[in-house]
């Protein structure tokens, strides 16, 4: 299923509808914490999904639906324990995800869906206790994630999901 999805993203980079649908599909495919879920996440990385998600975010910055779906997909792909999860998080950073995540948060401050999804992705990417994990945390700080996380919490006080995801992201970045 991954091959036609990434092919569609490559063939139609300017079509927001195609990009949103592909991001949604990647989010669903990369779900799950069991062995099959981990394998699907890695398959998405191996298929080239991470740079395509970043490209979609950059090409459709004004489209909140694309931003939310891409953030969700990035969060699912980067999520995971151990060396494989940390490698996927690093691959997301290497693809330029941090800059686009904070850009999405800044572009859509009133959209709780974008804020929640970006917070979740930042939480996943900033995981890890090794040297690369510490570097990812610092890269998130350098990209401007901290003030945006605090702003998201202030702007969406009544939204428990935004509060939880932002707290999780702040905790991962700060530890």
mmCIF file of N, CA, C and O in Angstrom, residues 17-56:
data_model
loop_
_atom_site.group_PDB
_atom_site.id
_atom_site.type_symbol
_atom_site.label_atom_id
_atom_site.label_comp_id
_atom_site.label_asym_id
_atom_site.label_seq_id
_atom_site.Cartn_x
_atom_site.Cartn_y
_atom_site.Cartn_z
ATOM 1 N N UNK A 17 -5.505 18.215 -2.074
ATOM 2 C CA UNK A 17 -6.383 17.087 -1.798
ATOM 3 C C UNK A 17 -5.645 15.762 -1.811
ATOM 4 O O UNK A 17 -5.853 14.912 -0.935
ATOM 5 N N UNK A 18 -4.785 15.581 -2.802
ATOM 6 C CA UNK A 18 -3.982 14.357 -2.877
ATOM 7 C C UNK A 18 -3.038 14.285 -1.683
ATOM 8 O O UNK A 18 -2.893 13.235 -1.041
ATOM 9 N N UNK A 19 -2.393 15.403 -1.369
ATOM 10 C CA UNK A 19 -1.447 15.409 -0.256
ATOM 11 C C UNK A 19 -2.146 15.114 1.074
ATOM 12 O O UNK A 19 -1.654 14.323 1.883
ATOM 13 N N UNK A 20 -3.303 15.724 1.303
ATOM 14 C CA UNK A 20 -4.038 15.472 2.541
ATOM 15 C C UNK A 20 -4.437 14.004 2.645
ATOM 16 O O UNK A 20 -4.265 13.367 3.698
ATOM 17 N N UNK A 21 -4.980 13.460 1.574
ATOM 18 C CA UNK A 21 -5.403 12.060 1.589
ATOM 19 C C UNK A 21 -4.213 11.123 1.808
ATOM 20 O O UNK A 21 -4.316 10.145 2.560
ATOM 21 N N UNK A 22 -3.102 11.418 1.177
ATOM 22 C CA UNK A 22 -1.915 10.586 1.348
ATOM 23 C C UNK A 22 -1.378 10.680 2.774
ATOM 24 O O UNK A 22 -0.985 9.663 3.364
ATOM 25 N N UNK A 23 -1.384 11.879 3.332
ATOM 26 C CA UNK A 23 -0.945 12.046 4.722
ATOM 27 C C UNK A 23 -1.847 11.262 5.667
ATOM 28 O O UNK A 23 -1.373 10.609 6.607
ATOM 29 N N UNK A 24 -3.137 11.312 5.417
ATOM 30 C CA UNK A 24 -4.090 10.560 6.246
ATOM 31 C C UNK A 24 -3.827 9.063 6.128
ATOM 32 O O UNK A 24 -3.847 8.335 7.126
ATOM 33 N N UNK A 25 -3.562 8.601 4.925
ATOM 34 C CA UNK A 25 -3.270 7.181 4.725
ATOM 35 C C UNK A 25 -1.980 6.774 5.439
ATOM 36 O O UNK A 25 -1.926 5.721 6.088
ATOM 37 N N UNK A 26 -0.950 7.604 5.341
ATOM 38 C CA UNK A 26 0.311 7.300 6.018
ATOM 39 C C UNK A 26 0.130 7.267 7.537
ATOM 40 O O UNK A 26 0.714 6.418 8.226
ATOM 41 N N UNK A 27 -0.683 8.173 8.055
ATOM 42 C CA UNK A 27 -0.991 8.180 9.490
ATOM 43 C C UNK A 27 -1.608 6.846 9.907
ATOM 44 O O UNK A 27 -1.203 6.241 10.900
ATOM 45 N N UNK A 28 -2.575 6.382 9.132
ATOM 46 C CA UNK A 28 -3.254 5.129 9.462
ATOM 47 C C UNK A 28 -2.323 3.922 9.327
ATOM 48 O O UNK A 28 -2.309 3.041 10.183
ATOM 49 N N UNK A 29 -1.545 3.902 8.270
ATOM 50 C CA UNK A 29 -0.629 2.780 8.041
ATOM 51 C C UNK A 29 0.416 2.698 9.149
ATOM 52 O O UNK A 29 0.787 1.607 9.590
ATOM 53 N N UNK A 30 0.881 3.844 9.620
ATOM 54 C CA UNK A 30 1.947 3.882 10.629
ATOM 55 C C UNK A 30 1.417 3.784 12.059
ATOM 56 O O UNK A 30 2.169 3.984 13.010
ATOM 57 N N UNK A 31 0.157 3.451 12.239
ATOM 58 C CA UNK A 31 -0.411 3.309 13.583
ATOM 59 C C UNK A 31 -0.005 1.974 14.186
ATOM 60 O O UNK A 31 0.251 1.008 13.466
ATOM 61 N N UNK A 32 0.051 1.943 15.487
ATOM 62 C CA UNK A 32 0.285 0.689 16.197
ATOM 63 C C UNK A 32 1.645 0.613 16.841
ATOM 64 O O UNK A 32 2.635 1.062 16.279
ATOM 65 N N UNK A 33 1.656 0.044 18.041
ATOM 66 C CA UNK A 33 2.903 -0.088 18.803
ATOM 67 C C UNK A 33 3.429 -1.526 18.814
ATOM 68 O O UNK A 33 4.489 -1.780 19.362
ATOM 69 N N UNK A 34 2.688 -2.451 18.221
ATOM 70 C CA UNK A 34 3.124 -3.844 18.203
ATOM 71 C C UNK A 34 4.165 -4.053 17.099
ATOM 72 O O UNK A 34 4.555 -3.102 16.407
ATOM 73 N N UNK A 35 4.621 -5.272 16.940
ATOM 74 C CA UNK A 35 5.668 -5.557 15.950
ATOM 75 C C UNK A 35 5.233 -5.200 14.535
ATOM 76 O O UNK A 35 6.026 -4.670 13.745
ATOM 77 N N UNK A 36 3.962 -5.461 14.209
ATOM 78 C CA UNK A 36 3.484 -5.110 12.865
ATOM 79 C C UNK A 36 3.449 -3.591 12.671
ATOM 80 O O UNK A 36 3.795 -3.088 11.600
ATOM 81 N N UNK A 37 3.032 -2.867 13.708
ATOM 82 C CA UNK A 37 3.018 -1.407 13.627
ATOM 83 C C UNK A 37 4.418 -0.846 13.441
ATOM 84 O O UNK A 37 4.639 0.043 12.623
ATOM 85 N N UNK A 38 5.368 -1.387 14.198
ATOM 86 C CA UNK A 38 6.757 -0.942 14.063
ATOM 87 C C UNK A 38 7.274 -1.222 12.650
ATOM 88 O O UNK A 38 7.977 -0.402 12.068
ATOM 89 N N UNK A 39 6.914 -2.374 12.107
ATOM 90 C CA UNK A 39 7.343 -2.719 10.746
ATOM 91 C C UNK A 39 6.731 -1.772 9.723
ATOM 92 O O UNK A 39 7.399 -1.368 8.762
ATOM 93 N N UNK A 40 5.462 -1.401 9.917
ATOM 94 C CA UNK A 40 4.815 -0.467 8.983
ATOM 95 C C UNK A 40 5.457 0.916 9.064
ATOM 96 O O UNK A 40 5.642 1.584 8.037
ATOM 97 N N UNK A 41 5.803 1.361 10.258
ATOM 98 C CA UNK A 41 6.475 2.655 10.424
ATOM 99 C C UNK A 41 7.804 2.659 9.666
ATOM 100 O O UNK A 41 8.116 3.606 8.947
ATOM 101 N N UNK A 42 8.562 1.574 9.855
ATOM 102 C CA UNK A 42 9.854 1.485 9.170
ATOM 103 C C UNK A 42 9.673 1.402 7.667
ATOM 104 O O UNK A 42 10.443 2.001 6.909
ATOM 105 N N UNK A 43 8.663 0.688 7.229
ATOM 106 C CA UNK A 43 8.395 0.604 5.791
ATOM 107 C C UNK A 43 8.067 1.977 5.219
ATOM 108 O O UNK A 43 8.473 2.296 4.092
ATOM 109 N N UNK A 44 7.356 2.805 5.986
ATOM 110 C CA UNK A 44 7.049 4.167 5.529
ATOM 111 C C UNK A 44 8.331 4.977 5.369
ATOM 112 O O UNK A 44 8.498 5.702 4.382
ATOM 113 N N UNK A 45 9.239 4.847 6.324
ATOM 114 C CA UNK A 45 10.533 5.538 6.218
ATOM 115 C C UNK A 45 11.288 5.036 4.994
ATOM 116 O O UNK A 45 11.796 5.829 4.189
ATOM 117 N N UNK A 46 11.343 3.727 4.863
ATOM 118 C CA UNK A 46 12.083 3.134 3.738
ATOM 119 C C UNK A 46 11.495 3.524 2.386
ATOM 120 O O UNK A 46 12.229 3.630 1.390
ATOM 121 N N UNK A 47 10.198 3.778 2.342
ATOM 122 C CA UNK A 47 9.535 4.178 1.092
ATOM 123 C C UNK A 47 9.738 5.653 0.765
ATOM 124 O O UNK A 47 9.337 6.107 -0.304
ATOM 125 N N UNK A 48 10.345 6.402 1.689
ATOM 126 C CA UNK A 48 10.592 7.818 1.439
ATOM 127 C C UNK A 48 9.481 8.734 1.903
ATOM 128 O O UNK A 48 9.385 9.882 1.452
ATOM 129 N N UNK A 49 8.651 8.275 2.847
ATOM 130 C CA UNK A 49 7.509 9.077 3.283
ATOM 131 C C UNK A 49 7.908 10.349 4.026
ATOM 132 O O UNK A 49 7.247 11.379 3.870
ATOM 133 N N UNK A 50 8.974 10.305 4.822
ATOM 134 C CA UNK A 50 9.303 11.471 5.646
ATOM 135 C C UNK A 50 9.588 12.732 4.821
ATOM 136 O O UNK A 50 8.979 13.775 5.072
ATOM 137 N N UNK A 51 10.478 12.686 3.834
ATOM 138 C CA UNK A 51 10.693 13.919 3.055
ATOM 139 C C UNK A 51 9.448 14.343 2.278
ATOM 140 O O UNK A 51 9.233 15.540 2.061
ATOM 141 N N UNK A 52 8.613 13.396 1.889
ATOM 142 C CA UNK A 52 7.376 13.747 1.180
ATOM 143 C C UNK A 52 6.393 14.453 2.112
ATOM 144 O O UNK A 52 5.707 15.397 1.694
ATOM 145 N N UNK A 53 6.323 14.029 3.357
ATOM 146 C CA UNK A 53 5.469 14.718 4.329
ATOM 147 C C UNK A 53 5.957 16.142 4.555
ATOM 148 O O UNK A 53 5.159 17.085 4.591
ATOM 149 N N UNK A 54 7.256 16.295 4.698
ATOM 150 C CA UNK A 54 7.833 17.625 4.890
ATOM 151 C C UNK A 54 7.579 18.502 3.667
ATOM 152 O O UNK A 54 7.209 19.681 3.789
ATOM 153 N N UNK A 55 7.732 17.941 2.486
ATOM 154 C CA UNK A 55 7.467 18.682 1.247
ATOM 155 C C UNK A 55 6.003 19.113 1.171
ATOM 156 O O UNK A 55 5.696 20.249 0.801
ATOM 157 N N UNK A 56 5.105 18.207 1.535
ATOM 158 C CA UNK A 56 3.678 18.543 1.520
ATOM 159 C C UNK A 56 3.383 19.692 2.478
ATOM 160 O O UNK A 56 2.621 20.606 2.146
#
